[in-house]
PDB file with SEQRES, HELIX, SHEET and CRYST1 records, atoms N, CA, C and O in Angstrom:
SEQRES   1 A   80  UNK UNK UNK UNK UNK UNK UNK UNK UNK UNK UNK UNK UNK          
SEQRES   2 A   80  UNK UNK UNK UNK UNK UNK UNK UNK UNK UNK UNK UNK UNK          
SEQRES   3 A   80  UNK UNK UNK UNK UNK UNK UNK UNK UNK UNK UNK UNK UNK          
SEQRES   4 A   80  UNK UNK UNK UNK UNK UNK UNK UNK UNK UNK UNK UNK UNK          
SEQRES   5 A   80  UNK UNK UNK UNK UNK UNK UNK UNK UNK UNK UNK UNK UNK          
SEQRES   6 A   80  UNK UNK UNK UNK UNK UNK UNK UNK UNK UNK UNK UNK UNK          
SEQRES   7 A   80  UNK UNK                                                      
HELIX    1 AA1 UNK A    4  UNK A   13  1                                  10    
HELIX    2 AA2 UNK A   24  UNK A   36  1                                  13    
HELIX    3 AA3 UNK A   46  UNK A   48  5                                   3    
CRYST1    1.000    1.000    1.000  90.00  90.00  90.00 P 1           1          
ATOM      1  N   UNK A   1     197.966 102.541  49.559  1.00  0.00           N  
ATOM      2  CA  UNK A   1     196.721 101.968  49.097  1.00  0.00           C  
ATOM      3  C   UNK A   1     195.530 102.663  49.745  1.00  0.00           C  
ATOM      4  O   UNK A   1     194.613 103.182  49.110  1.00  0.00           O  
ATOM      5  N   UNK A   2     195.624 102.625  50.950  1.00  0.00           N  
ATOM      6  CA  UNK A   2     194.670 103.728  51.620  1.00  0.00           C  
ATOM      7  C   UNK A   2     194.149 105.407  51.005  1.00  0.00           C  
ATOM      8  O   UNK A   2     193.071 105.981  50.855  1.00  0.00           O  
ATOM      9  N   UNK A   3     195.261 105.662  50.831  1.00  0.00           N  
ATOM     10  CA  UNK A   3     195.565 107.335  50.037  1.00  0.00           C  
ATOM     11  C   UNK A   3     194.502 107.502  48.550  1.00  0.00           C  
ATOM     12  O   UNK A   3     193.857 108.450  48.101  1.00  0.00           O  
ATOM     13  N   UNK A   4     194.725 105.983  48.068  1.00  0.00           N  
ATOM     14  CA  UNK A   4     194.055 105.967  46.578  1.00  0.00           C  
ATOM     15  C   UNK A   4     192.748 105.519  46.775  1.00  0.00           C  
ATOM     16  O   UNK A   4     191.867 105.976  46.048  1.00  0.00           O  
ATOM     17  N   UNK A   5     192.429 104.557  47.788  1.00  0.00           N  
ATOM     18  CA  UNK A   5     191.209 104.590  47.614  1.00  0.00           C  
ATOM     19  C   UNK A   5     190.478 105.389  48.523  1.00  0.00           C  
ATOM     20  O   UNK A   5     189.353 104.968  48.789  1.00  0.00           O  
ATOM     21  N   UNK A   6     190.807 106.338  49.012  1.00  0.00           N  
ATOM     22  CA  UNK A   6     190.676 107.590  49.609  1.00  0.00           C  
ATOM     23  C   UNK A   6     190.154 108.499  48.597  1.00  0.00           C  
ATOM     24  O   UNK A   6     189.015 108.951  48.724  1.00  0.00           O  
ATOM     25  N   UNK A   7     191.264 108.964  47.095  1.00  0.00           N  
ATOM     26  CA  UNK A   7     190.494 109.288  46.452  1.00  0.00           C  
ATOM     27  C   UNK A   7     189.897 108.838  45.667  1.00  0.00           C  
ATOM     28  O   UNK A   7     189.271 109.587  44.917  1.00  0.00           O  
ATOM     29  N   UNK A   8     189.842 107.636  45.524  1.00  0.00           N  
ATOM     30  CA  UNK A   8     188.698 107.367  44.471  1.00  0.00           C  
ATOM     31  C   UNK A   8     187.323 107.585  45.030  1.00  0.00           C  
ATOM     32  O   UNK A   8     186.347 107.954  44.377  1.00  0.00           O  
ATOM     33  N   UNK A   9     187.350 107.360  46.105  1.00  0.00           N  
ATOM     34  CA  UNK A   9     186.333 107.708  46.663  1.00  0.00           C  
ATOM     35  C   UNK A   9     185.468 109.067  46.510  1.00  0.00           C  
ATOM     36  O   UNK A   9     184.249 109.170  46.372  1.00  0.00           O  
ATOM     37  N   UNK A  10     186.152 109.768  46.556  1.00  0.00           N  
ATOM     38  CA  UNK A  10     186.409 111.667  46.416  1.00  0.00           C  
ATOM     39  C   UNK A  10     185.966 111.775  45.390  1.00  0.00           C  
ATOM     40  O   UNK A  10     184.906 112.370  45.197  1.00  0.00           O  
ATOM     41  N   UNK A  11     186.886 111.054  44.170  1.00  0.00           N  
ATOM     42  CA  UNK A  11     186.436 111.423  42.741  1.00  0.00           C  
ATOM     43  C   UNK A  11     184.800 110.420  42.406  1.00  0.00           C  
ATOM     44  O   UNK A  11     184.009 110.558  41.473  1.00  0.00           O  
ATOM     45  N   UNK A  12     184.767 109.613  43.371  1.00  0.00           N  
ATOM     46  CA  UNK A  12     183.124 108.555  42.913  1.00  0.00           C  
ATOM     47  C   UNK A  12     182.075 110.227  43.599  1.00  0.00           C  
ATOM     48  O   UNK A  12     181.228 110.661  42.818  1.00  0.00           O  
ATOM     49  N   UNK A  13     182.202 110.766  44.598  1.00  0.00           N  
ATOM     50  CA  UNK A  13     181.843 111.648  45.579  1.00  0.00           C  
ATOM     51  C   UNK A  13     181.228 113.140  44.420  1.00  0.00           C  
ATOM     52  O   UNK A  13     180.202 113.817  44.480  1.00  0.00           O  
ATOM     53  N   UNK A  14     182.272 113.169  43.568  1.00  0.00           N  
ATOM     54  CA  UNK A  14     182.240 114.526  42.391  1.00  0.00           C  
ATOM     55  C   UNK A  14     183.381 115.340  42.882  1.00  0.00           C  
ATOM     56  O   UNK A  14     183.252 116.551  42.703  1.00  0.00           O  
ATOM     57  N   UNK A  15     184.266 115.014  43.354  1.00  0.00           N  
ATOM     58  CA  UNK A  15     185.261 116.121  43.885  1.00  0.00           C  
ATOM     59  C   UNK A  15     186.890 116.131  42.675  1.00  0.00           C  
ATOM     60  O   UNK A  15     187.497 115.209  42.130  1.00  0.00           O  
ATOM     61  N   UNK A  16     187.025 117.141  42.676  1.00  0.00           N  
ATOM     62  CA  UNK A  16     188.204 117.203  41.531  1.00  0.00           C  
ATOM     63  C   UNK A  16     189.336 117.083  42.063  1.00  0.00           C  
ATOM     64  O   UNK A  16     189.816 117.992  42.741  1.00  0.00           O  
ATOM     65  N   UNK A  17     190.003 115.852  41.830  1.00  0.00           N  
ATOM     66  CA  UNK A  17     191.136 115.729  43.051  1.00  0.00           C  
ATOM     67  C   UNK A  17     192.212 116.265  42.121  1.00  0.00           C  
ATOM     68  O   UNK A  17     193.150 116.042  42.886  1.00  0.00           O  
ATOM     69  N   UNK A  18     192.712 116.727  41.199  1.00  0.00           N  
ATOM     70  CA  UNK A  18     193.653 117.954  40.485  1.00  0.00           C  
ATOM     71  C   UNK A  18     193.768 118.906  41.628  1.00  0.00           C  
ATOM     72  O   UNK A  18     194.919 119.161  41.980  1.00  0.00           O  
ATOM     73  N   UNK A  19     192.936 119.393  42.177  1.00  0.00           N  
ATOM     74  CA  UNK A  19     192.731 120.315  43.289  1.00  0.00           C  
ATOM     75  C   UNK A  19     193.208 120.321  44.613  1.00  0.00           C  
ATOM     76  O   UNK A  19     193.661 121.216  45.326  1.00  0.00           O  
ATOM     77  N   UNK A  20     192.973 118.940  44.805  1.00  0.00           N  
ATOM     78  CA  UNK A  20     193.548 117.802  46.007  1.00  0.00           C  
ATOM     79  C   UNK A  20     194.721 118.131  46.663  1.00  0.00           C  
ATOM     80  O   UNK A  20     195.094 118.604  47.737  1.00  0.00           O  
ATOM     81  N   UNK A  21     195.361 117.516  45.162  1.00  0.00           N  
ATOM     82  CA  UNK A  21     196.303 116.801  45.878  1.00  0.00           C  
ATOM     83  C   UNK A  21     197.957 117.291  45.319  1.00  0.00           C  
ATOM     84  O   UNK A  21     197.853 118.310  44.637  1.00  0.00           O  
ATOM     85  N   UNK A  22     198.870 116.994  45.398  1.00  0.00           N  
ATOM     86  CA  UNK A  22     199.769 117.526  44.565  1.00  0.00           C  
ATOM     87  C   UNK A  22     200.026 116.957  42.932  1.00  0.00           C  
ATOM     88  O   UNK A  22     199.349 116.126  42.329  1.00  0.00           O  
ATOM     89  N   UNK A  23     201.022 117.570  42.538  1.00  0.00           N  
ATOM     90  CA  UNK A  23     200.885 117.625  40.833  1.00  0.00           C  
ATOM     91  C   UNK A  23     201.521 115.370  40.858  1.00  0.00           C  
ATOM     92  O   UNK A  23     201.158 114.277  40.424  1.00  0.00           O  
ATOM     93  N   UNK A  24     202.334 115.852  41.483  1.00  0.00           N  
ATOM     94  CA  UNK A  24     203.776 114.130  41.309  1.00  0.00           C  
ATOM     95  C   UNK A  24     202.221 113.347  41.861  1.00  0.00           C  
ATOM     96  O   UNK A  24     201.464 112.688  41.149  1.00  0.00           O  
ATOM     97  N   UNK A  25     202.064 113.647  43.252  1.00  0.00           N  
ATOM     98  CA  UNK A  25     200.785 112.503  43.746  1.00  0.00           C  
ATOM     99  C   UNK A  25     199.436 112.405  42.572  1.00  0.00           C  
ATOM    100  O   UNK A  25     198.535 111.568  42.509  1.00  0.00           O  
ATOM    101  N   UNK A  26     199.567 112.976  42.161  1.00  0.00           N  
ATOM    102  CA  UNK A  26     197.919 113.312  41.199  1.00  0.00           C  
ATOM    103  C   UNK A  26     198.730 112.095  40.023  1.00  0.00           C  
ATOM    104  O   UNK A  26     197.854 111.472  39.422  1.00  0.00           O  
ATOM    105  N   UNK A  27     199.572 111.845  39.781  1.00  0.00           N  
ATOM    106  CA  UNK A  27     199.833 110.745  38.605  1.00  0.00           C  
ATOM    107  C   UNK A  27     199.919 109.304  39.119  1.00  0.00           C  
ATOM    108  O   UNK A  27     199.553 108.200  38.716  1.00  0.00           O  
ATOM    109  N   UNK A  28     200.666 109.872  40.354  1.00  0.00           N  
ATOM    110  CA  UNK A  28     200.819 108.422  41.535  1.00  0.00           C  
ATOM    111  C   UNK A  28     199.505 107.410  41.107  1.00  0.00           C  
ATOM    112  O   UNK A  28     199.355 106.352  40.495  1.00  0.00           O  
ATOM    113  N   UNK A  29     198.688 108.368  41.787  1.00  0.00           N  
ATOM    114  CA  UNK A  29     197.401 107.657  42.076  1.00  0.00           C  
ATOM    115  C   UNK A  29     196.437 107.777  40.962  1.00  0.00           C  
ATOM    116  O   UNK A  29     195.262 107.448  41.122  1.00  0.00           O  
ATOM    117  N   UNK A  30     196.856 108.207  39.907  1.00  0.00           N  
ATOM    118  CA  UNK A  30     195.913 108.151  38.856  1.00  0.00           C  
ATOM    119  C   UNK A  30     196.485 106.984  37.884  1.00  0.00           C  
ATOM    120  O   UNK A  30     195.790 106.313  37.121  1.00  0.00           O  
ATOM    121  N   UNK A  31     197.407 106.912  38.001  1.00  0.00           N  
ATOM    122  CA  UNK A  31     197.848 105.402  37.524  1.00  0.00           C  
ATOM    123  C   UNK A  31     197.796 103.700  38.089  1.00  0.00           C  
ATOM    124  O   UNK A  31     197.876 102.603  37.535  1.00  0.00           O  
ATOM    125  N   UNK A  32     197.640 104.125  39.318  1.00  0.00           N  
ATOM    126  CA  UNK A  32     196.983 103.145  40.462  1.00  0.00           C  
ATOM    127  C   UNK A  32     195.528 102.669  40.127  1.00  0.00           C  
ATOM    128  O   UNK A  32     195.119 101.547  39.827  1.00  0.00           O  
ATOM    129  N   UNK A  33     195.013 103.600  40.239  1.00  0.00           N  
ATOM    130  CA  UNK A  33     193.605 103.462  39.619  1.00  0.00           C  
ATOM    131  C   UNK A  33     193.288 103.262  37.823  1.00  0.00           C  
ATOM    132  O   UNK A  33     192.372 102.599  37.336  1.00  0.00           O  
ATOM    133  N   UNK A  34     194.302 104.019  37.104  1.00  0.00           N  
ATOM    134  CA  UNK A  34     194.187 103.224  36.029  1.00  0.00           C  
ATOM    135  C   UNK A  34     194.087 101.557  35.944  1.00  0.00           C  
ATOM    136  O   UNK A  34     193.200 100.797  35.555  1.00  0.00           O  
ATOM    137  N   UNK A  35     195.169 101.394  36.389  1.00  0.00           N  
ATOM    138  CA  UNK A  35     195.650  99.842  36.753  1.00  0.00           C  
ATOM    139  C   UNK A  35     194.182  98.796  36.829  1.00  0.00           C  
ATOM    140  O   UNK A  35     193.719  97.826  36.228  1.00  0.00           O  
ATOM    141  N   UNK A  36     193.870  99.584  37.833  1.00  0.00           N  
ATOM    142  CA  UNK A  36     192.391  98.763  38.142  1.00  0.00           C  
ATOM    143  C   UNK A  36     191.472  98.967  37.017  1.00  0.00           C  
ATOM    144  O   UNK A  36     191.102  97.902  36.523  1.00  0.00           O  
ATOM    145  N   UNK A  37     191.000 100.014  36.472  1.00  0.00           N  
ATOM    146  CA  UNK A  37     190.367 100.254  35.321  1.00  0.00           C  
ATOM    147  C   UNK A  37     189.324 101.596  36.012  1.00  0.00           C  
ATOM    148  O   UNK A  37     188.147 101.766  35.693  1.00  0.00           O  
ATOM    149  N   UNK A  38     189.951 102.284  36.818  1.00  0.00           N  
ATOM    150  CA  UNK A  38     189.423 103.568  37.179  1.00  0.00           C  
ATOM    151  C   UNK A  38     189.998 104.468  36.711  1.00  0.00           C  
ATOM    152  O   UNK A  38     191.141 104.542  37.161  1.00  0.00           O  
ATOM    153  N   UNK A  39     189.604 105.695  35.545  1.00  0.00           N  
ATOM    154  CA  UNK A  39     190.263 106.547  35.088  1.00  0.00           C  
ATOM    155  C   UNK A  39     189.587 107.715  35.695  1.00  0.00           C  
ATOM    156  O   UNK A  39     188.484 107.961  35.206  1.00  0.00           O  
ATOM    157  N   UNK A  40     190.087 108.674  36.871  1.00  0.00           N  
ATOM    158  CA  UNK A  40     189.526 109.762  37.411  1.00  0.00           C  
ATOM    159  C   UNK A  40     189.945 111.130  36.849  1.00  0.00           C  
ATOM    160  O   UNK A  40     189.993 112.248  37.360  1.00  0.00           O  
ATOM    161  N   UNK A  41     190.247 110.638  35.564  1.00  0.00           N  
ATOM    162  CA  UNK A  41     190.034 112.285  34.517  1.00  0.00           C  
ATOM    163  C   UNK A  41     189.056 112.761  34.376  1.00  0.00           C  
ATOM    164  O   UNK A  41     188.651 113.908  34.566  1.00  0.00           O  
ATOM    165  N   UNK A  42     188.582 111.817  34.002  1.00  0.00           N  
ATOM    166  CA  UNK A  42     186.604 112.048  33.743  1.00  0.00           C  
ATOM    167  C   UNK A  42     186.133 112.387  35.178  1.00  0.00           C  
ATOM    168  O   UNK A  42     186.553 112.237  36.325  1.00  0.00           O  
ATOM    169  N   UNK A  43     184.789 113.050  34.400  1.00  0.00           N  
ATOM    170  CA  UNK A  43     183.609 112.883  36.069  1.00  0.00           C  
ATOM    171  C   UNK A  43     183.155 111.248  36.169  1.00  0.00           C  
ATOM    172  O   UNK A  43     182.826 110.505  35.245  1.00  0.00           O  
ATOM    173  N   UNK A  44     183.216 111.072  37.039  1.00  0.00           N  
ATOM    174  CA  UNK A  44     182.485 109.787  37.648  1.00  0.00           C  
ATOM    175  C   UNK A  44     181.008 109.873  36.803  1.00  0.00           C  
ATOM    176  O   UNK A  44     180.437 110.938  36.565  1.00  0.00           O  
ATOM    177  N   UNK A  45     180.571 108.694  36.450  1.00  0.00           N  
ATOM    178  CA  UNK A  45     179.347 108.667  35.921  1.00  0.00           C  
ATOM    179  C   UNK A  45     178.841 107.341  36.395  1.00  0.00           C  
ATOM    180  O   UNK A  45     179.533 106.329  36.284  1.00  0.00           O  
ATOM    181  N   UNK A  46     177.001 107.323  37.204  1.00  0.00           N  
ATOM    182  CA  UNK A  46     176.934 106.764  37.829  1.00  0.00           C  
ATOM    183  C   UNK A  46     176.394 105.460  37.315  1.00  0.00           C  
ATOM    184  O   UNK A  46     176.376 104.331  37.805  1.00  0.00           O  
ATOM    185  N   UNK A  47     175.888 106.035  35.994  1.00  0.00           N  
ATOM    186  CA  UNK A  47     175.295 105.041  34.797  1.00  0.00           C  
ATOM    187  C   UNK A  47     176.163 103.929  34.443  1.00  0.00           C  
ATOM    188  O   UNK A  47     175.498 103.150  33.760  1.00  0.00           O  
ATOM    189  N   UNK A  48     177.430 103.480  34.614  1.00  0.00           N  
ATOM    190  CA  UNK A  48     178.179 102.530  33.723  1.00  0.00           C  
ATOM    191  C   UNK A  48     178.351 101.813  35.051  1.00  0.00           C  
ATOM    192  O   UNK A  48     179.093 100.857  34.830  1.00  0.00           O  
ATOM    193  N   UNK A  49     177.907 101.851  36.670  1.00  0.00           N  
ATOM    194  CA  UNK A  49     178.320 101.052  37.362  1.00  0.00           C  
ATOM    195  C   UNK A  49     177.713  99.998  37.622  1.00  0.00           C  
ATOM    196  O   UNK A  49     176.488 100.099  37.554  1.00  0.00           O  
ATOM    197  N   UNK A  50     178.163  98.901  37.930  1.00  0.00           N  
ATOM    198  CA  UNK A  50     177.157  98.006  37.820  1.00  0.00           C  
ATOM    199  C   UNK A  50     176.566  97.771  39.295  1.00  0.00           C  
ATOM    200  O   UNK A  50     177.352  98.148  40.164  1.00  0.00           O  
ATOM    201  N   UNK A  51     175.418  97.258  39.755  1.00  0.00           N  
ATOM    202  CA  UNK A  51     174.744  97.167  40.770  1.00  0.00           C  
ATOM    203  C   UNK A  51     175.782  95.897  41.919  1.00  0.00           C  
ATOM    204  O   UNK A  51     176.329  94.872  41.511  1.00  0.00           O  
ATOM    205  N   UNK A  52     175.773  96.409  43.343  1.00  0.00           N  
ATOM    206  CA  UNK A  52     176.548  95.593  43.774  1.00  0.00           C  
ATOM    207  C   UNK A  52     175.524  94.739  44.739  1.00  0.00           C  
ATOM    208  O   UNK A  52     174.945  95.458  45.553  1.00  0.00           O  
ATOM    209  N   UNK A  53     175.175  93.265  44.803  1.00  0.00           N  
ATOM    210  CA  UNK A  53     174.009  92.818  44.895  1.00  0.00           C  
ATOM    211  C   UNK A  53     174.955  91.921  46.828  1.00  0.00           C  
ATOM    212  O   UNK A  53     176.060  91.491  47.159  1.00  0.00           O  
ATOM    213  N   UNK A  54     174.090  92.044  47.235  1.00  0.00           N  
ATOM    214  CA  UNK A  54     174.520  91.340  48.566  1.00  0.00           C  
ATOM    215  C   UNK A  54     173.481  90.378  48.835  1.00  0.00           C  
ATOM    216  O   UNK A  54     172.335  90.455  48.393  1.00  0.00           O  
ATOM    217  N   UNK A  55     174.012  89.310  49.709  1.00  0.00           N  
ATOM    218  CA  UNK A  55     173.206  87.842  49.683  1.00  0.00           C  
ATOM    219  C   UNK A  55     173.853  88.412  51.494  1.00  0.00           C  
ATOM    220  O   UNK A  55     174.743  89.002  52.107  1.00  0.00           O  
ATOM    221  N   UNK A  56     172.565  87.660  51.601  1.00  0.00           N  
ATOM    222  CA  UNK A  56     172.667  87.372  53.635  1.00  0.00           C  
ATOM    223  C   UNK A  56     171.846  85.688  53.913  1.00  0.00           C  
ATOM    224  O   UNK A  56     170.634  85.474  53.911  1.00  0.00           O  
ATOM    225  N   UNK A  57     172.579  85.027  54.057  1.00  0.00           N  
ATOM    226  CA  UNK A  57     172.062  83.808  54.727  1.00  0.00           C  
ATOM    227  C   UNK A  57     172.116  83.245  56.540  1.00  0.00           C  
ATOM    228  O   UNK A  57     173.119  83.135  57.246  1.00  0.00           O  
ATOM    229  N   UNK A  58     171.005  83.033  56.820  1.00  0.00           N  
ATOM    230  CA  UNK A  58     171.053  82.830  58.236  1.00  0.00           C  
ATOM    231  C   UNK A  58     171.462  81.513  58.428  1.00  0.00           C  
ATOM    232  O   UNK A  58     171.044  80.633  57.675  1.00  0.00           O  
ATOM    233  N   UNK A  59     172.313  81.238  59.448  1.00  0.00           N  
ATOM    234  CA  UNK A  59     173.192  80.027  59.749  1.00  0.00           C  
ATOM    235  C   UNK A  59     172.581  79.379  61.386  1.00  0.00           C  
ATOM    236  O   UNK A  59     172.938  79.750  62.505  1.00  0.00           O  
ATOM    237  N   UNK A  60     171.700  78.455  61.070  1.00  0.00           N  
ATOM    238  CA  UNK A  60     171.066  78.118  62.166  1.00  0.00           C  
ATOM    239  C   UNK A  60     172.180  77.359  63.630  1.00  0.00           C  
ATOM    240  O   UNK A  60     173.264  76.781  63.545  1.00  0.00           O  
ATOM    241  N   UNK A  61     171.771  77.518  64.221  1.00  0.00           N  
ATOM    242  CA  UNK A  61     172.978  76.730  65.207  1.00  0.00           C  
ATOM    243  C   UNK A  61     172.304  76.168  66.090  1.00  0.00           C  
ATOM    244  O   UNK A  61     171.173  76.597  66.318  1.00  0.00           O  
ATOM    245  N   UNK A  62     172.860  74.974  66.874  1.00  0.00           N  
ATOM    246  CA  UNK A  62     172.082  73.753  67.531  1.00  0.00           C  
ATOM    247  C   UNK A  62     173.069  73.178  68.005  1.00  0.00           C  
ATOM    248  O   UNK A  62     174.146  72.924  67.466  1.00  0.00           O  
ATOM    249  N   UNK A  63     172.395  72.773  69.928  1.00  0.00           N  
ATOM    250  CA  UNK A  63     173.311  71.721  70.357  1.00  0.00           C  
ATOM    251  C   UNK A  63     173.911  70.889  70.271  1.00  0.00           C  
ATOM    252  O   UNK A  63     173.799  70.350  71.373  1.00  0.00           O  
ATOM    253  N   UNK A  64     174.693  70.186  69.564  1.00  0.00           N  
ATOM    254  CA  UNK A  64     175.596  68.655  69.625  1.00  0.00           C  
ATOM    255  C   UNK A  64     175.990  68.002  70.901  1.00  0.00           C  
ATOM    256  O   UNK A  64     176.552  68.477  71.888  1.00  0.00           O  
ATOM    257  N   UNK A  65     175.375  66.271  70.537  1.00  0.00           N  
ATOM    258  CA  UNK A  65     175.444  65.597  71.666  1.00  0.00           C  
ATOM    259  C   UNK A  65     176.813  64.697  71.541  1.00  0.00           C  
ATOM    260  O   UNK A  65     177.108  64.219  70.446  1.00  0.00           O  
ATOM    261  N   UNK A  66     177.524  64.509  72.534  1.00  0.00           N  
ATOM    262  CA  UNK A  66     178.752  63.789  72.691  1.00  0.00           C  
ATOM    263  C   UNK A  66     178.558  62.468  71.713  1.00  0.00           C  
ATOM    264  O   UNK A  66     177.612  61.682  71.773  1.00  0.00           O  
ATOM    265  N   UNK A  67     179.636  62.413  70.833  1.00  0.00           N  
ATOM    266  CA  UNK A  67     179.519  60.706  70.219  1.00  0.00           C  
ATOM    267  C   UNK A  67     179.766  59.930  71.268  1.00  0.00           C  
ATOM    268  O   UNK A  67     180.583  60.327  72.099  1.00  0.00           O  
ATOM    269  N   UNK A  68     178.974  58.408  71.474  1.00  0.00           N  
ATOM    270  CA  UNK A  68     179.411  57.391  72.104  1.00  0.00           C  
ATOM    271  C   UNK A  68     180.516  56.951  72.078  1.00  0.00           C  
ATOM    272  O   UNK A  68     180.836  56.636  73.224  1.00  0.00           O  
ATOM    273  N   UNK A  69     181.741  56.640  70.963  1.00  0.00           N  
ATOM    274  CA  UNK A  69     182.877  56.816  70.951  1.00  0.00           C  
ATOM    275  C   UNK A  69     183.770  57.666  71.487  1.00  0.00           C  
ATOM    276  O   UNK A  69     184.891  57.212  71.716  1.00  0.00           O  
ATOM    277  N   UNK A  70     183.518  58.924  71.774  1.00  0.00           N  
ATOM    278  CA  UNK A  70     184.190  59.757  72.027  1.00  0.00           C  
ATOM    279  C   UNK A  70     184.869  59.371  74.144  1.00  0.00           C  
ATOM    280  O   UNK A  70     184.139  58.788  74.944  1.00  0.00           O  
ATOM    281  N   UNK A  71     186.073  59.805  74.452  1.00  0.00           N  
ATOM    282  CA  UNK A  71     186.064  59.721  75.784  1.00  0.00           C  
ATOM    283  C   UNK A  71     186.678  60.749  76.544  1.00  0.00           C  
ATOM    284  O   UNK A  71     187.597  61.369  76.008  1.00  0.00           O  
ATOM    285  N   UNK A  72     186.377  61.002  77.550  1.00  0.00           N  
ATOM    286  CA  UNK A  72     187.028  62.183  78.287  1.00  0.00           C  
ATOM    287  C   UNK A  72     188.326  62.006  78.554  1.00  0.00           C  
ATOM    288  O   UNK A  72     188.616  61.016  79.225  1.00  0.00           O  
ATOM    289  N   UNK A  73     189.519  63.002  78.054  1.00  0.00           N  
ATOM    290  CA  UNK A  73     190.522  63.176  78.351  1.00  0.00           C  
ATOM    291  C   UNK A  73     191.046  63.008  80.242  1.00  0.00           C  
ATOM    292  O   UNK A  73     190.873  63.980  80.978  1.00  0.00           O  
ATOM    293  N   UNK A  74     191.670  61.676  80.808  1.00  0.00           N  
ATOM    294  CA  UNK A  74     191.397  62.104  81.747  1.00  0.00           C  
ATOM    295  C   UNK A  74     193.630  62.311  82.065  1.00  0.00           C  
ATOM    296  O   UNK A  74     194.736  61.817  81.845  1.00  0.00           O  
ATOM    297  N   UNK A  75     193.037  63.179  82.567  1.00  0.00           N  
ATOM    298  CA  UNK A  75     194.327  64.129  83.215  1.00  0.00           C  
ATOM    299  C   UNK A  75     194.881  63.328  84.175  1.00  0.00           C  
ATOM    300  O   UNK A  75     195.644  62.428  83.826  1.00  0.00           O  
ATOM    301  N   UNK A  76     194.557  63.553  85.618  1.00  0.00           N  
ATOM    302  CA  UNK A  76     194.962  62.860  86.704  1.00  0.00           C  
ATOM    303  C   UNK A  76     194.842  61.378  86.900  1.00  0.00           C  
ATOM    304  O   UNK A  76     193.784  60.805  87.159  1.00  0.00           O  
ATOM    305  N   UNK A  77     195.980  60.821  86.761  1.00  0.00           N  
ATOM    306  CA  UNK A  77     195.384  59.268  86.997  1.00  0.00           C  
ATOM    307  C   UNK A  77     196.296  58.439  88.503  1.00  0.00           C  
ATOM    308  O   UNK A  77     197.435  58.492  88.967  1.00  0.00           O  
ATOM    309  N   UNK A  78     195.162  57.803  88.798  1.00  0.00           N  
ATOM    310  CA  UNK A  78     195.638  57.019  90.209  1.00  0.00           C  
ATOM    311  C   UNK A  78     197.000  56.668  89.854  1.00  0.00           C  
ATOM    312  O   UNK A  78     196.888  56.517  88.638  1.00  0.00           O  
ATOM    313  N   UNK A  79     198.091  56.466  90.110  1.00  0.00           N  
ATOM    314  CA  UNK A  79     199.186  55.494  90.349  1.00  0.00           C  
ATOM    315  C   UNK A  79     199.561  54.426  91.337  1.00  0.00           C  
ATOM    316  O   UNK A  79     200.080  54.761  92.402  1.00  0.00           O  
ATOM    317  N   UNK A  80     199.371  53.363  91.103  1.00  0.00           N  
ATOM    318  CA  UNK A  80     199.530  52.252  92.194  1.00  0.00           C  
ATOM    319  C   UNK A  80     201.132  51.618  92.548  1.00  0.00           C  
ATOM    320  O   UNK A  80     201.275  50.743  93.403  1.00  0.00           O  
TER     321      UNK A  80                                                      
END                                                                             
């Protein structure tokens, strides 16, 4: 999986991976990527991709005070 999106990468890049890689691997991974709906016969064209949009939200964080219910685990206890 690494190997293929290795080249897809290559081929998003403009590089002719026919050139690459060997003849058996060049189907390997061109059918891998078919699969997905990447056909790297063609040149990459940058026009049909769609925009990849990222969201960042800040996550405020704040002290919490002990519930009144709550009680301390106590470990050691007197024995009489």
């Amino acid at each position: 999986a690494n190997a293929t999106q290795c080249y897809a990468s290559m081929w998003m890049d403009g590089c002719d991976i026919r050139h690459e890689i060997s003849r058996s691997n060049y189907y390997v991974h061109k059918a891998r990527l078919k699969y997905i709906g990447l056909d790297f016969t063609s040149p990459f064209d940058v026009t049909r991709m769609a925009p990849v949009l990222i969201q960042r939200k800040v996550i405020e964080v704040s002290a919490l005070s002990v519930p009144s219910w709550y009680r301390q685990p106590q470990v050691l206890r007197l024995v009489s």
